mmCIF file with all atom_site columns, C-alpha atoms in Angstrom:
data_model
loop_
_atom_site.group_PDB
_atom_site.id
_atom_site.type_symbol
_atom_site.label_atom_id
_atom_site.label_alt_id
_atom_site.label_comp_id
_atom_site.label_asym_id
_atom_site.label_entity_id
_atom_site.label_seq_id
_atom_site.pdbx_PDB_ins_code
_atom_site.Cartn_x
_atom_site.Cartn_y
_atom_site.Cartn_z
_atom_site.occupancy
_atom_site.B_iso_or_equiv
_atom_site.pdbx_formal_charge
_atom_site.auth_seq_id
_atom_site.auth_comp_id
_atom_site.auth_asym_id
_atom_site.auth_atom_id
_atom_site.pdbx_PDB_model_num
ATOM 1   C CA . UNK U 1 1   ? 13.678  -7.582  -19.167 1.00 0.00 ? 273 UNK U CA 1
ATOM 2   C CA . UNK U 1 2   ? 14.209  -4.314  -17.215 1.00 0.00 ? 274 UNK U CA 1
ATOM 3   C CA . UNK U 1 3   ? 13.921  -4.307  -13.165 1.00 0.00 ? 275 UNK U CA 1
ATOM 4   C CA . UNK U 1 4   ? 11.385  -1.753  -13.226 1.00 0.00 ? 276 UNK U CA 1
ATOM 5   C CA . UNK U 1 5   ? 8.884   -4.297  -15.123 1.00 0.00 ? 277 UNK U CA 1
ATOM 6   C CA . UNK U 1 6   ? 9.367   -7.681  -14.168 1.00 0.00 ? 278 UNK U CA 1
ATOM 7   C CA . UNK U 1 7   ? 9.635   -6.641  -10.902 1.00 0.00 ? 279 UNK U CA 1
ATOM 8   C CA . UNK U 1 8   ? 6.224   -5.000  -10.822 1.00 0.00 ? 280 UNK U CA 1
ATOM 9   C CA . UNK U 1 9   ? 4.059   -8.418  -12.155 1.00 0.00 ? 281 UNK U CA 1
ATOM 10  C CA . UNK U 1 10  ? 4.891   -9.742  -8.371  1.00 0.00 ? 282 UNK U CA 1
ATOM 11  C CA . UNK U 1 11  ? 5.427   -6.676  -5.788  1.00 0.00 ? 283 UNK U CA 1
ATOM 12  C CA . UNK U 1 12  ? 2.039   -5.492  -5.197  1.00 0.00 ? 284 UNK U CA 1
ATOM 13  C CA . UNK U 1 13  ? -9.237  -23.995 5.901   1.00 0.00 ? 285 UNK U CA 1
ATOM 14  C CA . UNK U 1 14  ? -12.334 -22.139 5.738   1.00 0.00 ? 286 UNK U CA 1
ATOM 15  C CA . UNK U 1 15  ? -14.736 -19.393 7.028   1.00 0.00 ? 287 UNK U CA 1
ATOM 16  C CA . UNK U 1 16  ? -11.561 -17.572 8.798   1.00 0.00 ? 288 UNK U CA 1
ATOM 17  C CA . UNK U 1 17  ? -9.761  -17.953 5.968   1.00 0.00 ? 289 UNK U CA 1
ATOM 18  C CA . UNK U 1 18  ? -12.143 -16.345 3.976   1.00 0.00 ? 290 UNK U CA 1
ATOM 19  C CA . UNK U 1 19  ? -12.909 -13.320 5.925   1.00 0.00 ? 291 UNK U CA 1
ATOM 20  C CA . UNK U 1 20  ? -8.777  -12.489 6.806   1.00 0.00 ? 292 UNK U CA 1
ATOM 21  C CA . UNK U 1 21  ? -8.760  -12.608 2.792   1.00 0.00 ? 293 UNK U CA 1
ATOM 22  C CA . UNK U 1 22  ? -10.914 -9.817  2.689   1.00 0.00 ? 294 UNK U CA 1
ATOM 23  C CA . UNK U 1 23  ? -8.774  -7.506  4.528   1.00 0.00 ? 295 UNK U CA 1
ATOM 24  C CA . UNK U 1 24  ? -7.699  -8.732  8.050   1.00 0.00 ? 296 UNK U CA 1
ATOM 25  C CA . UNK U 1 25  ? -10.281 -6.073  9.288   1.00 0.00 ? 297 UNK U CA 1
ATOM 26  C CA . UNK U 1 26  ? -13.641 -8.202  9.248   1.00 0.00 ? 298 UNK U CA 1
ATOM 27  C CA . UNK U 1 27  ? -14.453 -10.018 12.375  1.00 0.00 ? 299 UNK U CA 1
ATOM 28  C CA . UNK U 1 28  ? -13.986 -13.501 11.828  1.00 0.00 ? 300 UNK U CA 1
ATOM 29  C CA . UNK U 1 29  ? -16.922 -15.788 13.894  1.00 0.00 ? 301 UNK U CA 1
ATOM 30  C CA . UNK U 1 30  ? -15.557 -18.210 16.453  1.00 0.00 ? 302 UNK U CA 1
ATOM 31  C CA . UNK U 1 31  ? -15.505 -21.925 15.396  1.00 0.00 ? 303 UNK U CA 1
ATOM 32  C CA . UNK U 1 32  ? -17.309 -24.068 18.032  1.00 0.00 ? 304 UNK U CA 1
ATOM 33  C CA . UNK U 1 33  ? -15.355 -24.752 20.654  1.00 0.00 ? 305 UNK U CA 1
ATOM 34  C CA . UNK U 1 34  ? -13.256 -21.404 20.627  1.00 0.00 ? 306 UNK U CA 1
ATOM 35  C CA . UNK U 1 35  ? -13.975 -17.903 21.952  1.00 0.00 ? 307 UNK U CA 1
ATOM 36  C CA . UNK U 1 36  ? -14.093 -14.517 20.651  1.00 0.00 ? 308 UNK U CA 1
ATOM 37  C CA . UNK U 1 37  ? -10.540 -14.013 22.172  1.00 0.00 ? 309 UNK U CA 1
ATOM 38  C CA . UNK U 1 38  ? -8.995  -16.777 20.252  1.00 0.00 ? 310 UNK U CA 1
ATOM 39  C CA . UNK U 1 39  ? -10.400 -15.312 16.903  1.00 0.00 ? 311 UNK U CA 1
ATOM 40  C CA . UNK U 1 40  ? -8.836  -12.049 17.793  1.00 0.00 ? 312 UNK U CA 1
ATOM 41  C CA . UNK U 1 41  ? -5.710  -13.589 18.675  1.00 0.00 ? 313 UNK U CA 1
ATOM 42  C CA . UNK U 1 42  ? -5.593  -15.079 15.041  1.00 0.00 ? 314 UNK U CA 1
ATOM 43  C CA . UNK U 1 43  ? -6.940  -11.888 13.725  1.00 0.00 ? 315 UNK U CA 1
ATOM 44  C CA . UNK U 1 44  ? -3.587  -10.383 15.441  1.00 0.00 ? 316 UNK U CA 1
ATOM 45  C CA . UNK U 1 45  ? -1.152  -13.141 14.312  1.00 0.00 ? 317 UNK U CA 1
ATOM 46  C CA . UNK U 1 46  ? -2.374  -12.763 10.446  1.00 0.00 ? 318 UNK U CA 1
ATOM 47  C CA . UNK U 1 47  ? -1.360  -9.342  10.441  1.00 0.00 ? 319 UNK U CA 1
ATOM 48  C CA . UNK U 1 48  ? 1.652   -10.003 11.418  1.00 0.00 ? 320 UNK U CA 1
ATOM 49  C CA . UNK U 1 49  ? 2.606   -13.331 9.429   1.00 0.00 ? 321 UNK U CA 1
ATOM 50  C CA . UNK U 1 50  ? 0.647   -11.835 6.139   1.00 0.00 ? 322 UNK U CA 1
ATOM 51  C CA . UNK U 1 51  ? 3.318   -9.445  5.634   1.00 0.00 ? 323 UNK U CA 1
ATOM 52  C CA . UNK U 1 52  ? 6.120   -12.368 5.576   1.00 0.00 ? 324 UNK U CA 1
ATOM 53  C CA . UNK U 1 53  ? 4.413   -14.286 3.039   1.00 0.00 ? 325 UNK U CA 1
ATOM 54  C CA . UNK U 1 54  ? 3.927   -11.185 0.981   1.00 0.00 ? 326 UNK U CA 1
ATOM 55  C CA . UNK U 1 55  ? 7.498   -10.124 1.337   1.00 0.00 ? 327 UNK U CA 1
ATOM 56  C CA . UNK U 1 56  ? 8.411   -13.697 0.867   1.00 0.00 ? 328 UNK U CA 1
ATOM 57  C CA . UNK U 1 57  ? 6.909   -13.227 -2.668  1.00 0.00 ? 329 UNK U CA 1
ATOM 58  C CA . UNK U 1 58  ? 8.642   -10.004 -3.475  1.00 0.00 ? 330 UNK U CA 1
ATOM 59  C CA . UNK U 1 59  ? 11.608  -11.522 -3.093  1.00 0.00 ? 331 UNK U CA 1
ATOM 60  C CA . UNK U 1 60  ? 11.072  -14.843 -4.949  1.00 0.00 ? 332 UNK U CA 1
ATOM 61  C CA . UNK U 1 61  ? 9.914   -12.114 -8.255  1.00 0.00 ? 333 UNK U CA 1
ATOM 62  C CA . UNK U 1 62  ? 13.464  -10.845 -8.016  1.00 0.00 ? 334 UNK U CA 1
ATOM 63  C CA . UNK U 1 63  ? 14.298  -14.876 -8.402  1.00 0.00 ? 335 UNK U CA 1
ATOM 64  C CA . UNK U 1 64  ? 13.315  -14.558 -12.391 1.00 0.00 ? 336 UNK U CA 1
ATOM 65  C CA . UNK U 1 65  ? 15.526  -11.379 -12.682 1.00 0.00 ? 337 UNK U CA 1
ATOM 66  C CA . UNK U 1 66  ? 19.038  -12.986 -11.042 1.00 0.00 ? 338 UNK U CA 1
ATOM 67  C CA . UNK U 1 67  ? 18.499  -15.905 -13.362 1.00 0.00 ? 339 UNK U CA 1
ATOM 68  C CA . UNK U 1 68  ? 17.998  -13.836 -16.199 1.00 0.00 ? 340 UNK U CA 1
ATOM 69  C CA . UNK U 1 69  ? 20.896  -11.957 -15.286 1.00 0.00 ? 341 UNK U CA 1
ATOM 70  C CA . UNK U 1 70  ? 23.405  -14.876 -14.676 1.00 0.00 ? 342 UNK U CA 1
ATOM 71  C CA . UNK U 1 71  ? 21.896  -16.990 -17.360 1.00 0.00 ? 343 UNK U CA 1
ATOM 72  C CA . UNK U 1 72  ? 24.372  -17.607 -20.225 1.00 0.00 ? 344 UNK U CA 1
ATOM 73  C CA . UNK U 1 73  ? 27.389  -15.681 -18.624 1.00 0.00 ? 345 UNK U CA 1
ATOM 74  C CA . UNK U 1 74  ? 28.764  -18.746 -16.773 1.00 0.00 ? 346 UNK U CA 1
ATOM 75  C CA . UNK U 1 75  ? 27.576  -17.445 -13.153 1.00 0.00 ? 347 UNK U CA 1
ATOM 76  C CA . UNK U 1 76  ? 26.414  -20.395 -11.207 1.00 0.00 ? 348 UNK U CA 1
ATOM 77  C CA . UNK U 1 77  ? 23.355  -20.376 -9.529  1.00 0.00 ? 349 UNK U CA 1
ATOM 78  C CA . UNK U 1 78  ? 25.342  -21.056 -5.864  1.00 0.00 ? 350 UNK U CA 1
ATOM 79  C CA . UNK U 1 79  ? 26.949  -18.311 -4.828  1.00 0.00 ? 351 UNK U CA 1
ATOM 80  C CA . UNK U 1 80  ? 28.377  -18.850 -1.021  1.00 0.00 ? 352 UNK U CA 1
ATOM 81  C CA . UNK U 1 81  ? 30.038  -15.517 -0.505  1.00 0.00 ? 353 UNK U CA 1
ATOM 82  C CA . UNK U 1 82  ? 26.664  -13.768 -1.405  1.00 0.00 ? 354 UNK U CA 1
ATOM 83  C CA . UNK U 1 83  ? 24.697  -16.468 0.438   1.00 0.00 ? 355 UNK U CA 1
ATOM 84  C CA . UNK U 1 84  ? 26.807  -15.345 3.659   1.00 0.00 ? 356 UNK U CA 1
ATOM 85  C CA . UNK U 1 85  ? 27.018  -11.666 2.823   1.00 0.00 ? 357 UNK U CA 1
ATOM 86  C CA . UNK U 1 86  ? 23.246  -11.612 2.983   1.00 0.00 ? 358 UNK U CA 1
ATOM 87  C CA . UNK U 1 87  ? 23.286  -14.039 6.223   1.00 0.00 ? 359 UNK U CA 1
ATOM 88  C CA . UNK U 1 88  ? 25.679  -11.884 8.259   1.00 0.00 ? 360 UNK U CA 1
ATOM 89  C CA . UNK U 1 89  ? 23.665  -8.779  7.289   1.00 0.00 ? 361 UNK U CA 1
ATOM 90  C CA . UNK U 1 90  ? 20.379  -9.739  8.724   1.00 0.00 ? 362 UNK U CA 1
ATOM 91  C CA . UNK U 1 91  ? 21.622  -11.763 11.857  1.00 0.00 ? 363 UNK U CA 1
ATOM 92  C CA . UNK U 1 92  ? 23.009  -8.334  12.566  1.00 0.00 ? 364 UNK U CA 1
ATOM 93  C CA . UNK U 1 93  ? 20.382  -6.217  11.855  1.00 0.00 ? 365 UNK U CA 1
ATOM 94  C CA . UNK U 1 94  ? 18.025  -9.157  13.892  1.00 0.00 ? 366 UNK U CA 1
ATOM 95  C CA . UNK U 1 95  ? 20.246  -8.238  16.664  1.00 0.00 ? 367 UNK U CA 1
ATOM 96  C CA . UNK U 1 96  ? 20.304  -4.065  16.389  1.00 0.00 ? 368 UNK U CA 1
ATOM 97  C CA . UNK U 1 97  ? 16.220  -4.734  16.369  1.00 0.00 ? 369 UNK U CA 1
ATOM 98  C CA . UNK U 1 98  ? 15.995  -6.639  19.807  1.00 0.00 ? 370 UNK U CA 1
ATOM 99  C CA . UNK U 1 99  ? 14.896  -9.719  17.297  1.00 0.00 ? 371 UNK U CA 1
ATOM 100 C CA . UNK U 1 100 ? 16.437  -13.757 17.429  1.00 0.00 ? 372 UNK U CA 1
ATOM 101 C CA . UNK U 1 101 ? 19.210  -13.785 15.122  1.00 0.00 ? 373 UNK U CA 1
ATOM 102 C CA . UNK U 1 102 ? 19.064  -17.478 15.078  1.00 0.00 ? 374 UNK U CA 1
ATOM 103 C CA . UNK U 1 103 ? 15.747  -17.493 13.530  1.00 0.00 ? 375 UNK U CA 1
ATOM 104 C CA . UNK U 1 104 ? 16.428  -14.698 11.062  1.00 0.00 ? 376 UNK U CA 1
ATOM 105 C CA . UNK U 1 105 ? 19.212  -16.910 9.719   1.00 0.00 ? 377 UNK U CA 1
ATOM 106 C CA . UNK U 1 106 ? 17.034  -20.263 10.430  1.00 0.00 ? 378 UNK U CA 1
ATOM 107 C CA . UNK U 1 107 ? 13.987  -18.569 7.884   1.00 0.00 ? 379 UNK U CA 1
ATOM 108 C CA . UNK U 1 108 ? 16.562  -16.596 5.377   1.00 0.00 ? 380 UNK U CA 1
ATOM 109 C CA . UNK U 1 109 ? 18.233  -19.686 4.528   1.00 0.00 ? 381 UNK U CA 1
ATOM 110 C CA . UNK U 1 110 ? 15.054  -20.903 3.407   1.00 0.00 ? 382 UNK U CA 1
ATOM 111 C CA . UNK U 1 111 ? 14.259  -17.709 1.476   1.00 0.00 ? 383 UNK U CA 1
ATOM 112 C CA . UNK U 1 112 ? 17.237  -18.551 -0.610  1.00 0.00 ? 384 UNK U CA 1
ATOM 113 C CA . UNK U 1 113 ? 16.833  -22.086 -1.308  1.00 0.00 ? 385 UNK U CA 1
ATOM 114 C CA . UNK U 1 114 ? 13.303  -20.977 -2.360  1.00 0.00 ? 386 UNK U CA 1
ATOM 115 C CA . UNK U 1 115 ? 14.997  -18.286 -4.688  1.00 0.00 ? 387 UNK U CA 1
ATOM 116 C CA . UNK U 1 116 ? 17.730  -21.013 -5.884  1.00 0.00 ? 388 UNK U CA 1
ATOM 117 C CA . UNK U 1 117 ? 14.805  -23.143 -6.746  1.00 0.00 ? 389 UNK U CA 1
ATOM 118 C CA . UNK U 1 118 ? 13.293  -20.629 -9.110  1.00 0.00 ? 390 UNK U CA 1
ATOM 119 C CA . UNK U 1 119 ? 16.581  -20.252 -10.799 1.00 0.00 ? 391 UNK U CA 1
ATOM 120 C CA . UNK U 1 120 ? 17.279  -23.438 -11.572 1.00 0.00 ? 392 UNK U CA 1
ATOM 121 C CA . UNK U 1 121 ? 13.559  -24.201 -12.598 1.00 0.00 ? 393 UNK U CA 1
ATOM 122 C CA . UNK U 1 122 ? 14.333  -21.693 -15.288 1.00 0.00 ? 394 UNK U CA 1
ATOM 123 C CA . UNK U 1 123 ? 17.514  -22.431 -15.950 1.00 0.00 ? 395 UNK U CA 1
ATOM 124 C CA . UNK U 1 124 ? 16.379  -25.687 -16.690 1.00 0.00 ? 396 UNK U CA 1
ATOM 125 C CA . UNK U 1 125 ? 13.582  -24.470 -19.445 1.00 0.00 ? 397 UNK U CA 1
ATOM 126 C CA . UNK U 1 126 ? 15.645  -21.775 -21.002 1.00 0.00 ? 398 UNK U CA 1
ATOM 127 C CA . UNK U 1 127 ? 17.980  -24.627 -21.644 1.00 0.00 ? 399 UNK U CA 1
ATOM 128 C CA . UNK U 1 128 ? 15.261  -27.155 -23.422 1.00 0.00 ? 400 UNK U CA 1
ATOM 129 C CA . UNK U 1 129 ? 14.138  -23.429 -25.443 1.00 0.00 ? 401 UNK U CA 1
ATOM 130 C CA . UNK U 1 130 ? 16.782  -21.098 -25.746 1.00 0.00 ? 402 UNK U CA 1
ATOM 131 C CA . UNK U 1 131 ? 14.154  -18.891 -27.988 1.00 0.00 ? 403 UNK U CA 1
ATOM 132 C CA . UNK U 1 132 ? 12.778  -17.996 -24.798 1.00 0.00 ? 404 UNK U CA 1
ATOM 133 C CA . UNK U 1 133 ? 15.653  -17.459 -22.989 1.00 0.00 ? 405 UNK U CA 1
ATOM 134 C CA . UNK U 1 134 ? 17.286  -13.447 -21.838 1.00 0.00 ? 406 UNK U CA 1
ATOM 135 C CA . UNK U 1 135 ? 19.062  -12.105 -24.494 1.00 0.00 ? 407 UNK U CA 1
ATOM 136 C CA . UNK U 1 136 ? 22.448  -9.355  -24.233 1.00 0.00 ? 408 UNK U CA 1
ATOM 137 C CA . UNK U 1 137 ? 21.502  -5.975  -23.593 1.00 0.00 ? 409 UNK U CA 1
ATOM 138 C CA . UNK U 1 138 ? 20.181  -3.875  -26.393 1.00 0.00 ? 410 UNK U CA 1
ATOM 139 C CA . UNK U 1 139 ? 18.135  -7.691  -27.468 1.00 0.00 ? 411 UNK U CA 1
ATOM 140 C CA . UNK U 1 140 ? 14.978  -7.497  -27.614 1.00 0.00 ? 412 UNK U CA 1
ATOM 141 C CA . UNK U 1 141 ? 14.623  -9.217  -24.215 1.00 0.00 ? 413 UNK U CA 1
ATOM 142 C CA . UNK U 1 142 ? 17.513  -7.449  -22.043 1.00 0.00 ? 414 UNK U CA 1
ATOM 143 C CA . UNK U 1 143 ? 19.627  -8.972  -19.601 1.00 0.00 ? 415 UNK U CA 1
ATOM 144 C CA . UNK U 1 144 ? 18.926  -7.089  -16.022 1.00 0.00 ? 416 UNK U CA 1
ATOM 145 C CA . UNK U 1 145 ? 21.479  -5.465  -14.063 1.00 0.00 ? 417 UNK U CA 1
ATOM 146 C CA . UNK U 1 146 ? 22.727  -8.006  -11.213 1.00 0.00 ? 418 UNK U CA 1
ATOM 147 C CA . UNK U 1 147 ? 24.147  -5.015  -9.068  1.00 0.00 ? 419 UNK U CA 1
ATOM 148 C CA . UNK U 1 148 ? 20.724  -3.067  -9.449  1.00 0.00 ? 420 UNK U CA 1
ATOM 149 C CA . UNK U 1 149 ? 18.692  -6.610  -8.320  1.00 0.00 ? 421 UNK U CA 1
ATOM 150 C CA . UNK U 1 150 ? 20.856  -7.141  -5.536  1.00 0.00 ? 422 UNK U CA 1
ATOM 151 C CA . UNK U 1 151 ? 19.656  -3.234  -4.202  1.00 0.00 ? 423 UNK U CA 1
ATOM 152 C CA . UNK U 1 152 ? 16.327  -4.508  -4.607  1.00 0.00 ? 424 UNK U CA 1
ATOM 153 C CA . UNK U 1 153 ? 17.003  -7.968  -2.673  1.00 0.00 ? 425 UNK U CA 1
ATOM 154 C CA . UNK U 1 154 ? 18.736  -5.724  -0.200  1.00 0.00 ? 426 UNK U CA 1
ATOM 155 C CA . UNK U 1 155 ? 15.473  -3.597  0.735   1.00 0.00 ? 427 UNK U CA 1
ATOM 156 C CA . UNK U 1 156 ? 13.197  -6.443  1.060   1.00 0.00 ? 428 UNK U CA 1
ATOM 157 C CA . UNK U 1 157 ? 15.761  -8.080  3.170   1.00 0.00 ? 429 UNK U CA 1
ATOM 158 C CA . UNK U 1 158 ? 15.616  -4.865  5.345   1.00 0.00 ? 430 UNK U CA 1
ATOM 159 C CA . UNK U 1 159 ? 11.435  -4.949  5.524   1.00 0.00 ? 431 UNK U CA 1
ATOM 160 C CA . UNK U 1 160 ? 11.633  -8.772  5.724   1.00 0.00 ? 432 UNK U CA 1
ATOM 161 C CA . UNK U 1 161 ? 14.510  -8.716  8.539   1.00 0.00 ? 433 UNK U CA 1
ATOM 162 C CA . UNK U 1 162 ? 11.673  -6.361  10.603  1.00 0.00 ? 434 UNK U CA 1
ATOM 163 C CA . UNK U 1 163 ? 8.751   -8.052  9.784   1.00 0.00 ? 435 UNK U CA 1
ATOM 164 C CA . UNK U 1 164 ? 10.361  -11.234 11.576  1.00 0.00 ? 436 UNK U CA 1
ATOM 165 C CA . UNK U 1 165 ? 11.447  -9.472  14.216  1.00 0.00 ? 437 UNK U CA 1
ATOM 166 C CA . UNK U 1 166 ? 7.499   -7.784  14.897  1.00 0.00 ? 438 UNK U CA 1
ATOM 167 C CA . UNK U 1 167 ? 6.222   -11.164 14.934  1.00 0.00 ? 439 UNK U CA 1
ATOM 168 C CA . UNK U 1 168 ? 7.797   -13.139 17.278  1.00 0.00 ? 440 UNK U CA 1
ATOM 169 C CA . UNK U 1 169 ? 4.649   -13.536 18.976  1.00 0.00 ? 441 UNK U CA 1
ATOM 170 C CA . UNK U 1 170 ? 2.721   -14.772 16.400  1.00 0.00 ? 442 UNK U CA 1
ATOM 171 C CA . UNK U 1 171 ? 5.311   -17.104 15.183  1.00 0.00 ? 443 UNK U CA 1
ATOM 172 C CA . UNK U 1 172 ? 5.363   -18.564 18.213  1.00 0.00 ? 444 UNK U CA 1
ATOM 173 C CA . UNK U 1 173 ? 2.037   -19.577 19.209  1.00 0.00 ? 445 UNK U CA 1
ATOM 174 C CA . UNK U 1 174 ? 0.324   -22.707 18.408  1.00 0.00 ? 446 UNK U CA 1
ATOM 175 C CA . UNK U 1 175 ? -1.826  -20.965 15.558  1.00 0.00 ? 447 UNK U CA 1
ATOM 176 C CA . UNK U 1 176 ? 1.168   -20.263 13.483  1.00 0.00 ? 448 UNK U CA 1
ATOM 177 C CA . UNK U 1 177 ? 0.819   -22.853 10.841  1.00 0.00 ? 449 UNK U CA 1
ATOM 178 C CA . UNK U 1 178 ? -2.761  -21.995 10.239  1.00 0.00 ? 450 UNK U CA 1
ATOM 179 C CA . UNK U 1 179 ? -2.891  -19.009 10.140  1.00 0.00 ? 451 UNK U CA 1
ATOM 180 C CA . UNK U 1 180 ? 0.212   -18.731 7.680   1.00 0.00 ? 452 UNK U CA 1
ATOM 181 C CA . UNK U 1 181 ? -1.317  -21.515 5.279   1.00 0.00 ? 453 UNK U CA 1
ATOM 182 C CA . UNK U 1 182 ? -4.293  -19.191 5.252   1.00 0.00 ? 454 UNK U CA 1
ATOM 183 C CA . UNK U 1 183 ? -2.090  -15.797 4.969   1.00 0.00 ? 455 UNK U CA 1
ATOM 184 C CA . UNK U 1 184 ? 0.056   -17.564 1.686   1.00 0.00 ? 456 UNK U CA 1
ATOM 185 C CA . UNK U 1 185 ? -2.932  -18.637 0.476   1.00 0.00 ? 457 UNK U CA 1
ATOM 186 C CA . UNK U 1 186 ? -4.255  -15.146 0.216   1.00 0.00 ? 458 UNK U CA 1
ATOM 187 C CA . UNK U 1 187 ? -0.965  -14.291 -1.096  1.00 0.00 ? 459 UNK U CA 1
ATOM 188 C CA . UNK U 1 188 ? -0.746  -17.280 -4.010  1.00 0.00 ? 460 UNK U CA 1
ATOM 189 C CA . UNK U 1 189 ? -3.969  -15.641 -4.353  1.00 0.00 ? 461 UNK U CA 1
ATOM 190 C CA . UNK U 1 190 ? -3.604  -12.128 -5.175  1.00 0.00 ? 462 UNK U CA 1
ATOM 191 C CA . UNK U 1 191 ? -0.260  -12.395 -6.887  1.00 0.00 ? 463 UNK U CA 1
ATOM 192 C CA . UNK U 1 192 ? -1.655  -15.403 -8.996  1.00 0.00 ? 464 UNK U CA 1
ATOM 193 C CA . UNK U 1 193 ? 1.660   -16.896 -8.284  1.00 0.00 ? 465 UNK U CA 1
ATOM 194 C CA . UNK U 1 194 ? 2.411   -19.632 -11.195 1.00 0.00 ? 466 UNK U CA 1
ATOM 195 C CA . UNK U 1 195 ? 3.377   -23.432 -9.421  1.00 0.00 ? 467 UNK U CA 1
ATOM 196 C CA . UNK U 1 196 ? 6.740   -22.668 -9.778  1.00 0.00 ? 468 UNK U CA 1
ATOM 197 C CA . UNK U 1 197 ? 6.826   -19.153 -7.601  1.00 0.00 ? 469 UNK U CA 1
ATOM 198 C CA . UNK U 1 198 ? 3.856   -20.827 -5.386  1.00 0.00 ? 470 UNK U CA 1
ATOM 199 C CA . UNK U 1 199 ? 5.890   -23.760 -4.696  1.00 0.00 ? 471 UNK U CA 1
ATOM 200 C CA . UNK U 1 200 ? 8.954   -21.696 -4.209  1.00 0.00 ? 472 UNK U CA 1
ATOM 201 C CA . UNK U 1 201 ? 6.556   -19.676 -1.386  1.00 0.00 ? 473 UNK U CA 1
ATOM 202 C CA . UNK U 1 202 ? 5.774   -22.642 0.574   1.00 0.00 ? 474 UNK U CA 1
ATOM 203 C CA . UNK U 1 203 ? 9.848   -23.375 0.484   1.00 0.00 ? 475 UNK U CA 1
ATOM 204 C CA . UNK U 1 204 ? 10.396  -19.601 1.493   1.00 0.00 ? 476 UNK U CA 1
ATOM 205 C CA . UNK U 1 205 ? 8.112   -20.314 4.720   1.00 0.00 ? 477 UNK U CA 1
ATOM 206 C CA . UNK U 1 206 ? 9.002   -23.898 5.850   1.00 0.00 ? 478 UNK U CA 1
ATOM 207 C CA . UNK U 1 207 ? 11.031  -22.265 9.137   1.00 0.00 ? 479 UNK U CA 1
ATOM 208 C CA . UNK U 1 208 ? 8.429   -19.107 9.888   1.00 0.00 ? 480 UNK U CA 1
ATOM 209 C CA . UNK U 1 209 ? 6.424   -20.916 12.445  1.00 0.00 ? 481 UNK U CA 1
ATOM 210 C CA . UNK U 1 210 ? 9.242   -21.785 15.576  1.00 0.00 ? 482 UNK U CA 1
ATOM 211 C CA . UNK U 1 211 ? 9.505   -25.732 16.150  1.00 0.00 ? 483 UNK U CA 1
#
């Protein structure tokens, strides 16, 4: 199991659901009630939340690859000084971009208890079938590189950290639950996301939308 590949499976209600599925682009009718504005205005926040709950994905696809390479080498699952490595880092680049640091933290703490739940889900089935569990290096199912997963973690982090930060707005306003159940949706979607990854999502997003 090489980064390269199991990386790659994972890195690419109603009528407004439907059409921002299509591409964000279509014009999406106003539901009785609303006006054109308020369509746009969703139109406008699902372009910005989309890309969370895409890069929210990414990162849960790198999930499979930390278990597989702490799996059967005694590395826990927890790990606090990485947890707060990765916490300190985007607080402060949250604060270099003009963004809420308190938020960043608030929705990348989620991010890794959504990860944390991936790797224990498979923890838990390589244990009941080791057959199918990552072998040593040079097996024919190979251990990935940690170090070289992290790198990866480390540029969605950076993409993720901005996306937050560019949509403030939209995670703000009183559409923001919708309009991200409709934008993960799409996601779940497209990246046919398994019930354990599209689980894992919704645990990723719990602290997007602002109280």
């Amino acid at each position: 199991m090489r980064l390269t590949s199991a990386t790659g499976r994972v890195l690419t209600t109603g009528a407004m659901a439907a059409a921002l599925f299509a591409g964000s682009t279509v014009a999406v009718a106003a539901p009785v009630g609303t006006g054109a504005g308020d369509a746009t205005a969703s139109q406008g926040s699902y372009a910005r939340l989309h890309p969370l709950a895409e890069l929210s994905a990414r990162r849960l696809a790198t999930a499979d690859l930390v278990a597989a390479a702490k799996y059967g080498t005694g590395s826990p699952v927890d790990d606090s000084a990485r947890e707060k490595q990765v916490l300190d880092a985007v607080a402060r680049a949250a604060r270099e971009a003009g963004g809420d640091p308190e938020a960043t933290v608030r929705i990348f703490r989620d991010q890794i208890e959504a990860s944390k739940m991936v790797q224990r889900e498979l923890f838990r089935r390589w244990d009941a079938a080791p057959s199918k569990a990552p072998r040593a290096p040079r097996a024919p199912q190979e251990r990935p590189d940690l170090a070289e997963v992290r790198e990866e973690i480390n540029r969605i982090n950076t993409d993720l950290v901005r996306g937050i930060v560019a949509s403030a707005g939209a995670r703000t306003a009183p559409s923001c639950g919708g309009v991200l159940t409709a934008a993960t949706a799409h996601v779940r979607h497209a990246d046919r996301l398994d019930a354990l990854h599209a689980l894992a999502l919704g645990r990723a997003l719990r602290s997007v939308c602002a109280p």
